[in-house]
XYZ file of C-alpha atoms in Angstrom:
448
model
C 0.000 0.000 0.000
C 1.149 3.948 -0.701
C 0.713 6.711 1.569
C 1.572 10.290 0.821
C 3.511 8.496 -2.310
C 5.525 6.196 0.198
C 5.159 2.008 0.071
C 4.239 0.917 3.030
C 3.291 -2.717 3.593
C 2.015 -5.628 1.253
C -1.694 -6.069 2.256
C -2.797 -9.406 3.611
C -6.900 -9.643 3.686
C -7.434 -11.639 7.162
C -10.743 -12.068 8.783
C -12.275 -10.672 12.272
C -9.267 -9.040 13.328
C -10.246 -7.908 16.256
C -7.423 -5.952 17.282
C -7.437 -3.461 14.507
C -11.078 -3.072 15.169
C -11.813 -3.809 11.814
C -12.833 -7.065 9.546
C -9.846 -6.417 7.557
C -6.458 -5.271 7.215
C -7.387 -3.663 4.274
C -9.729 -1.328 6.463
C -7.696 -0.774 9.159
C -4.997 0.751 6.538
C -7.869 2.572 4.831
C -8.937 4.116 7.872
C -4.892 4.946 8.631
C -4.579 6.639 5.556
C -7.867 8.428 6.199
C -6.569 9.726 9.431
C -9.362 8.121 11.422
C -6.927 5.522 13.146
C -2.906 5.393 14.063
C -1.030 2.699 12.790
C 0.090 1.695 16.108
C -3.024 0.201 16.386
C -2.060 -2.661 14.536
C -0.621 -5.280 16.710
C 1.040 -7.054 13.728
C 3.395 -4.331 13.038
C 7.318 -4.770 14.035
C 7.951 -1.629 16.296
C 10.341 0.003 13.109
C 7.693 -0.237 10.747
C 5.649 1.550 13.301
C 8.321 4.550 13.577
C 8.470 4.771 10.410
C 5.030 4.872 9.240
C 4.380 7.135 12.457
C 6.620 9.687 11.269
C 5.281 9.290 7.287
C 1.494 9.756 8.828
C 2.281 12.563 10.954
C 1.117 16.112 10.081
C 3.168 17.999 8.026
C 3.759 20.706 10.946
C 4.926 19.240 14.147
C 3.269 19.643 17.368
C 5.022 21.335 20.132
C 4.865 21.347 23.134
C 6.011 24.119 25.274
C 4.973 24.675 29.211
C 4.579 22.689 32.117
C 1.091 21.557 33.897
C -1.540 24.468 33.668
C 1.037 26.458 31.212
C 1.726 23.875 28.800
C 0.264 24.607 25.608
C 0.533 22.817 22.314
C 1.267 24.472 18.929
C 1.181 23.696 15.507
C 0.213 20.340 14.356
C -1.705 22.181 11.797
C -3.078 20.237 7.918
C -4.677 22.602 6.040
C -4.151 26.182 5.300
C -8.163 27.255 5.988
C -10.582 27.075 8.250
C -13.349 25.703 6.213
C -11.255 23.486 4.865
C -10.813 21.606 8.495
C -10.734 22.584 11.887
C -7.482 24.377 13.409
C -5.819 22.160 15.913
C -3.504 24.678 18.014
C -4.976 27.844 18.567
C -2.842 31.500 18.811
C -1.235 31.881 21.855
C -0.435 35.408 22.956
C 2.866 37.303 24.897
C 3.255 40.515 26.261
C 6.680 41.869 26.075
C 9.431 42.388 29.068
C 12.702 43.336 27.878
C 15.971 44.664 30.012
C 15.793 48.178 28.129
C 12.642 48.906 30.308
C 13.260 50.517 33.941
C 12.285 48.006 37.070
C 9.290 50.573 37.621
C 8.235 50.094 34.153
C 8.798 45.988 34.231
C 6.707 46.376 38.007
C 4.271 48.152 36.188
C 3.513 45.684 33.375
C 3.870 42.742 35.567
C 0.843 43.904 37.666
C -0.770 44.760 34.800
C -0.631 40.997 32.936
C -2.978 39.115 35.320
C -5.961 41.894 35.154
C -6.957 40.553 31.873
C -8.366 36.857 32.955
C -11.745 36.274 32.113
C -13.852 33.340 30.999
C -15.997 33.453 27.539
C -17.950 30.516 26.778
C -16.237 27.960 28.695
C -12.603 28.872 27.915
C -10.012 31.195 29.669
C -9.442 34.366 28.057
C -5.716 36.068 29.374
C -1.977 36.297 28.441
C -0.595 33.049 28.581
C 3.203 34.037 28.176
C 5.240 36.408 28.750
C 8.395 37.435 26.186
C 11.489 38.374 28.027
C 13.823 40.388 25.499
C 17.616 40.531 26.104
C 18.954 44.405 25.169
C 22.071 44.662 23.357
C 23.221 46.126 25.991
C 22.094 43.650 28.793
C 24.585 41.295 31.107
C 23.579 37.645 32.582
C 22.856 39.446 35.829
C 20.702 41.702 34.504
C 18.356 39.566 32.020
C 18.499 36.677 34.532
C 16.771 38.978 36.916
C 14.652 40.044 34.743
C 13.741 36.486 33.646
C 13.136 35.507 37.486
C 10.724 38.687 37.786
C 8.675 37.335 35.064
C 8.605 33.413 35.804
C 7.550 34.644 39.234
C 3.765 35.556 37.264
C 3.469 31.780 36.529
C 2.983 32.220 32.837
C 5.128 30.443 30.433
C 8.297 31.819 29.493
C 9.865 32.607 26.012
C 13.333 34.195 26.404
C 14.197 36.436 23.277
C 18.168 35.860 23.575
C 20.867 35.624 21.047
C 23.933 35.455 23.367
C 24.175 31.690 24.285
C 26.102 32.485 27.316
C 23.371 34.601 28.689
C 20.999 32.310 26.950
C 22.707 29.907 29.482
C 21.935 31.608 32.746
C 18.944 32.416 32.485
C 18.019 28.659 31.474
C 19.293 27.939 34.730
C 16.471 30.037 36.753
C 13.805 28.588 34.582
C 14.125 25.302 32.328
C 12.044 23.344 34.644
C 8.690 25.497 33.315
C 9.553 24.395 29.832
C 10.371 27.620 28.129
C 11.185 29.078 24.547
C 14.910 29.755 24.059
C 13.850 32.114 20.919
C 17.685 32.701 20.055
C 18.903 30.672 17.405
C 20.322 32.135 13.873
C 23.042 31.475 11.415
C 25.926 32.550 12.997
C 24.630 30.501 16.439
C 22.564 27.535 16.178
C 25.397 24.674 17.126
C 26.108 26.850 20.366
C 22.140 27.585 20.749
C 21.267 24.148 19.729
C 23.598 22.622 22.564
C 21.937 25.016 24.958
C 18.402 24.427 24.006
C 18.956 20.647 24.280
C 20.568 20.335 27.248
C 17.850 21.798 28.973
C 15.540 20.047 27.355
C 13.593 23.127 25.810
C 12.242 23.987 22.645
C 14.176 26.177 20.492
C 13.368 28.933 18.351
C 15.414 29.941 15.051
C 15.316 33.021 13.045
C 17.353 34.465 9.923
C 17.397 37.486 8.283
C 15.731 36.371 5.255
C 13.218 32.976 4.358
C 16.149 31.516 2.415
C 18.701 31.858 5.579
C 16.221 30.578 8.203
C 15.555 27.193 5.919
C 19.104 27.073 5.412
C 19.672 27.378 9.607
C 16.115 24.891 10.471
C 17.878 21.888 8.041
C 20.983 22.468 9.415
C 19.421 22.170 12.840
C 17.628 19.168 11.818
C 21.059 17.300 11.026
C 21.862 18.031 14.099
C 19.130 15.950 15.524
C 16.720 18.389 16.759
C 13.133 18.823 15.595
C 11.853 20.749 18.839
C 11.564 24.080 16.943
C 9.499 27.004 16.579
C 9.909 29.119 13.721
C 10.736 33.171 14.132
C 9.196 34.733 11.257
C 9.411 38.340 11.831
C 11.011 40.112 9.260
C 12.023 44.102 8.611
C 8.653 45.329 8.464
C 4.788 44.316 8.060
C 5.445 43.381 4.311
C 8.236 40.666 4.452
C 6.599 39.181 8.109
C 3.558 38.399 6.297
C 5.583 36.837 3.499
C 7.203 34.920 5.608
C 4.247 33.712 7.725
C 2.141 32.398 4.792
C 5.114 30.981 2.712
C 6.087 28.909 6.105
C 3.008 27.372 6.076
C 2.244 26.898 2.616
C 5.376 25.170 2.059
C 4.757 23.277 5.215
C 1.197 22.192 4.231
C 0.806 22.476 0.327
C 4.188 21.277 -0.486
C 4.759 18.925 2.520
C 8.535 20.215 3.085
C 8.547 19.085 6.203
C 11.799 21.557 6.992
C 9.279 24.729 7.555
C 6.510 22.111 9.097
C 6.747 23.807 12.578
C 5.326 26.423 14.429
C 5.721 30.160 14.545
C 6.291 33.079 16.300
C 5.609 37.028 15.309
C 6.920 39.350 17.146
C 4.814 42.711 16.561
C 6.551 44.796 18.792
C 9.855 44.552 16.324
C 7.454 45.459 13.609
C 5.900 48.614 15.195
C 7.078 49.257 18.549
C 5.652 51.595 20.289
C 2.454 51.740 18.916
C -0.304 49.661 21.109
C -2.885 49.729 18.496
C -1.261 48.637 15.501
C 0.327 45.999 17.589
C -3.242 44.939 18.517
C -4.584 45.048 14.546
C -1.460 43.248 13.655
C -2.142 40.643 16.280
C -5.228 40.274 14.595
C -4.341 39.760 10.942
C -1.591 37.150 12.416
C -3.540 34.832 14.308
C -5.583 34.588 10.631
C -1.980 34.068 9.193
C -0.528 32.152 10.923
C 1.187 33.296 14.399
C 1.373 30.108 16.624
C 2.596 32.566 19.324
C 1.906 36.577 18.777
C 4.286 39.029 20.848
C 3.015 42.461 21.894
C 3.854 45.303 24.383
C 0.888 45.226 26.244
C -2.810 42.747 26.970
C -5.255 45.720 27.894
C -9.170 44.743 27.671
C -9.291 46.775 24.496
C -6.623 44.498 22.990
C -8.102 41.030 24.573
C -11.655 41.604 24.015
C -11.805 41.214 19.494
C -8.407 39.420 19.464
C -9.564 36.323 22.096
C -13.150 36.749 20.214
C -11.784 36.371 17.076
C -9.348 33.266 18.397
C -12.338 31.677 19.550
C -14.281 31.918 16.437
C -11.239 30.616 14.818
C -9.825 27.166 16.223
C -13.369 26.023 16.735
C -15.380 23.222 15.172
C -17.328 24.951 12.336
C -19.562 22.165 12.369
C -20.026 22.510 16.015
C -21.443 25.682 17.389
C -20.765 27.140 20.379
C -22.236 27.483 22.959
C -22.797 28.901 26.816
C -23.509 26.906 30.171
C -27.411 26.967 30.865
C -27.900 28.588 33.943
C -29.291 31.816 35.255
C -27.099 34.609 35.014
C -27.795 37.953 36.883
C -27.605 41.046 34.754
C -27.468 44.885 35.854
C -27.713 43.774 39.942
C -30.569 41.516 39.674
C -31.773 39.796 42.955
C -34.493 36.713 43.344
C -37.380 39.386 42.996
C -36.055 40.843 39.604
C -38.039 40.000 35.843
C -36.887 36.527 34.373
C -35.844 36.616 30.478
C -35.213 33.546 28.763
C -33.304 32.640 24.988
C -30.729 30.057 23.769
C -27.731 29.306 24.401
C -26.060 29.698 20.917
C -22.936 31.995 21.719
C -23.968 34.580 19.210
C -26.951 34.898 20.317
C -26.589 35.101 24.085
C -23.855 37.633 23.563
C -26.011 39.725 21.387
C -29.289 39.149 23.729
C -27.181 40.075 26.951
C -25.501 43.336 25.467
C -28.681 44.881 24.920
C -29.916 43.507 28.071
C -27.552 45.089 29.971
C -27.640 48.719 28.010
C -30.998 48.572 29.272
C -30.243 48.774 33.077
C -32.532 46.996 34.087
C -31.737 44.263 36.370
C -33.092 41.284 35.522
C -31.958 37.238 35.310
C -31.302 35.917 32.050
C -32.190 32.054 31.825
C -30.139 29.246 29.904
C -31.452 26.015 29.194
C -30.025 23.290 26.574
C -31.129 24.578 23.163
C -28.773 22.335 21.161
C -26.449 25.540 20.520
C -28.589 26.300 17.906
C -30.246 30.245 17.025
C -34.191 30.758 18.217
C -36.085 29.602 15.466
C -33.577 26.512 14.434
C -34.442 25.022 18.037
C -37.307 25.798 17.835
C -38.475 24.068 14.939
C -36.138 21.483 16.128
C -38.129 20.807 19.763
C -35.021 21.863 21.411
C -36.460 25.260 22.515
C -39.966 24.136 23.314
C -42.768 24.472 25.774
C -41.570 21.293 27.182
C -37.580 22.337 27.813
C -38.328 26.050 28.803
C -41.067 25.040 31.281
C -38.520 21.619 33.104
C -35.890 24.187 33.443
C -38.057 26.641 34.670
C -39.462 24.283 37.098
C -36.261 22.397 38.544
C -33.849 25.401 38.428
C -35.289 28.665 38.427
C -38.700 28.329 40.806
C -36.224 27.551 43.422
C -34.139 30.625 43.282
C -36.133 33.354 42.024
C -39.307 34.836 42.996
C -40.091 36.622 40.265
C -43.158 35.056 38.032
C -42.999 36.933 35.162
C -40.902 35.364 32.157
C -39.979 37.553 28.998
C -39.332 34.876 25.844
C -38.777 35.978 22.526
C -40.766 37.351 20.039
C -39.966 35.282 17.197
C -42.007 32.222 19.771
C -44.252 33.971 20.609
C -46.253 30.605 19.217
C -44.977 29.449 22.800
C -47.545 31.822 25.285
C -50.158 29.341 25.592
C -48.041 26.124 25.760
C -46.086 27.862 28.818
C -49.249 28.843 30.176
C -50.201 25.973 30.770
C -47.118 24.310 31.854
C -46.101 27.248 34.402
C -49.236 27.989 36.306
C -48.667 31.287 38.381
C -46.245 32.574 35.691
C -47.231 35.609 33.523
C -45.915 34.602 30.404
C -44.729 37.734 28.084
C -44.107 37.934 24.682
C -40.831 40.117 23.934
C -39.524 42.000 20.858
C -38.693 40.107 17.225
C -35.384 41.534 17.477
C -32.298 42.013 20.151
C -32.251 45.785 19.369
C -36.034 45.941 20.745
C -35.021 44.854 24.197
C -33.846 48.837 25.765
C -37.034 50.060 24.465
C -39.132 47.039 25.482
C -37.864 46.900 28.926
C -38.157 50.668 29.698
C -41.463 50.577 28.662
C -42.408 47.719 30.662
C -41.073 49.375 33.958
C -43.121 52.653 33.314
């Protein structure tokens, strides 16, 4: 059989084979070559036919690993160059900048600042999860080393911008057991940074000053045995960085050279330091193409709020929508006696619902039950958002918490009244507005 144009194996046809989980070994290969199965599945495969049909199966960008227990985070791994062509596998990670050059009231400053932004958005932790330490020209062991102890103290994950491989060196010693980056490596270095990066058992990260020089320095790397690399593409200016981010991984995925088939790191602040907001719109365009870690001066709400939106809407299932927890969640100060408002619990539509709910000012407690994660009238019409669901939920989780009997539901079910009516005796069922926008209006007229 040939995989990705390489023979593999002669097939042999052999009946309930239970351990491949298949009646055949002609399925079980089908389904390897399909990704839907690993070919160590097989127990009649000698353990170096495994390795190397492991490594001719992989992806054609590694996955890396960088991080230890809460911090460690997985990049790349990455098949396809588009979303709708299949779902991401390692989403954008984010780093706010340290770097010696800065004053210890300035690194104080920012290191207080970091853990402000930490919030949760459907399910998943929104905040910085490294920080980049930058060695100055001008910088000595003692100096970054300190610096480098200041930030590990935060307890994110570490990437240490650092071409000198004796300082390189030193500060590995304060921090290799988290797992860092050593982002350090270039032409003129990589043996020296190689033997650092290795010893300590970290992953390495190479640069050059062009795309032809950092191939040139990744292969070379490669001969020397290591494949635990992340990929600096940051060039002069905007212009050559995005060159080299999408000709990375196009040559990594369309033309399966598996020499640029790692992850990769953009460093915005080299690109327009100084300037927040073009950092932030730059982090932006480069988590679409294709930062595996994104490097800016600051994490500010303004920054986090569209660029861990946009990450979310990104490396998620596009088959699978998202959705929020079913609960009851108390908008604008609401207490047990305030108004009860129900909807879905598609992601887009709670977020739009609960915006205008809370430009109202009205404090009321927005209810969550199972709708599928699907919009109003799709559960609807699929029984998921029925007179049968609202009312159970109502029942088991919300009569014994809130005293309020009067329940808002939308206007596009308003079909619904009568059903509820019947199912929630003592409720005053009312029929809200068609449309989100409605809601301030609606509201304000119901209180007067």
């Amino acid at each position: 059989m040939a995989l990705n144009g390489i023979q593999i194996f002669k097939l042999t046809p052999k009946k309930n084979c239970k351990e491949c989980g298949c009646p055949t070994c002609m399925a079980f290969s089908m389904k390897v070559a399909q990704g839907a199965m690993k070919i160590e599945q097989c127990p009649h495969m000698s353990d170096e036919a495994i390795a190397s049909l492991s490594e001719a199966t992989a992806p054609p960008m590694k996955t890396i690993k960088i991080g230890t227990g809460d911090g460690e985070f997985s990049l790349g791994g990455e098949t396809v160059l588009f979303r709708h062509e299949k779902t991401f596998v390692s989403k954008t990670r984010y780093a706010v900048a340290l770097c010696t050059d800065m004053d210890d009231a300035a690194v104080d400053a920012k290191l207080a600042e970091i853990p402000k932004v930490d919030y949760d958005r459907i399910g998943e932790r929104m905040y910085a999860e490294l920080v980049y330490v930058n060695c100055g020209e001008d910088a000595d062991a003692a100096k970054y080393t300190e610096l480098v102890k200041k930030a590990a103290g935060l307890g994110r994950t570490l990437v240490l911008g650092c071409s000198d491989v004796e300082i390189a060196k030193a500060a590995l010693e304060v921090c290799k057991d988290s797992k860092p980056v050593l982002n350090g490596a270039n032409a003129s270095n990589y043996e020296a940074m190689n033997a650092a990066a290795t010893g300590a058992g970290v992953v390495l990260g190479v640069s050059g000053k062009d795309i032809n020089e950092l191939y040139d320095t990744v292969a070379a790397l490669e001969k020397l045995g290591n494949k635990n690399l992340v990929l600096d593409v940051t060039g002069a200016d905007l212009k050559e960085t995005f060159k080299n981010a999408v000709l990375v991984r196009r040559a990594a995925i369309k033309d399966q050279d598996r020499t640029f088939g790692y992850p990769s790191i953009v460093n915005t602040v080299k690109i327009a330091k100084g300037d927040v907001h073009m950092q932030a719109a730059l982090a932006a365009l480069f988590t679409m193409k294709y930062g595996s870690i994104i490097v800016m001066e600051q994490m500010t709400y303004a920054e986090a709020l569209p660029l861990y939106g946009l990450r979310q809407n990104l490396f998620t299932d596009p088959q699978k929508p998202m959705k929020v927890e079913p609960g009851i969640y108390q908008l604008n100060g609401a207490d047990e006696n305030s108004l009860v408002v129900t909807t879905v619990d598609f992601a887009l539509t709670y977020f739009v619902v609960s915006g205008e709910l809370e430009r109202s000012g009205v404090p009321l407690n927005l209810v969550i039950n199972d709708a599928g994660g699907l919009s109003v009238l799709t559960s609807w019409a699929a029984g998921k958002f029925s007179g049968n669901s609202i009312s159970k939920y109502i029942i088991e989780n919300v009569e014994p918490k809130v005293k309020c009997r009067k329940l808002v539901i939308p206007g596009k079910v308003a079909v619904l009244k009568g059903d509820l009516e019947a199912k929630l005796p003592g409720w005053e069922i009312i029929v809200g507005p068609r449309e989100a926008v409605q809601l301030v209006k609606f509201l304000k007229d119901m209180q007067a």
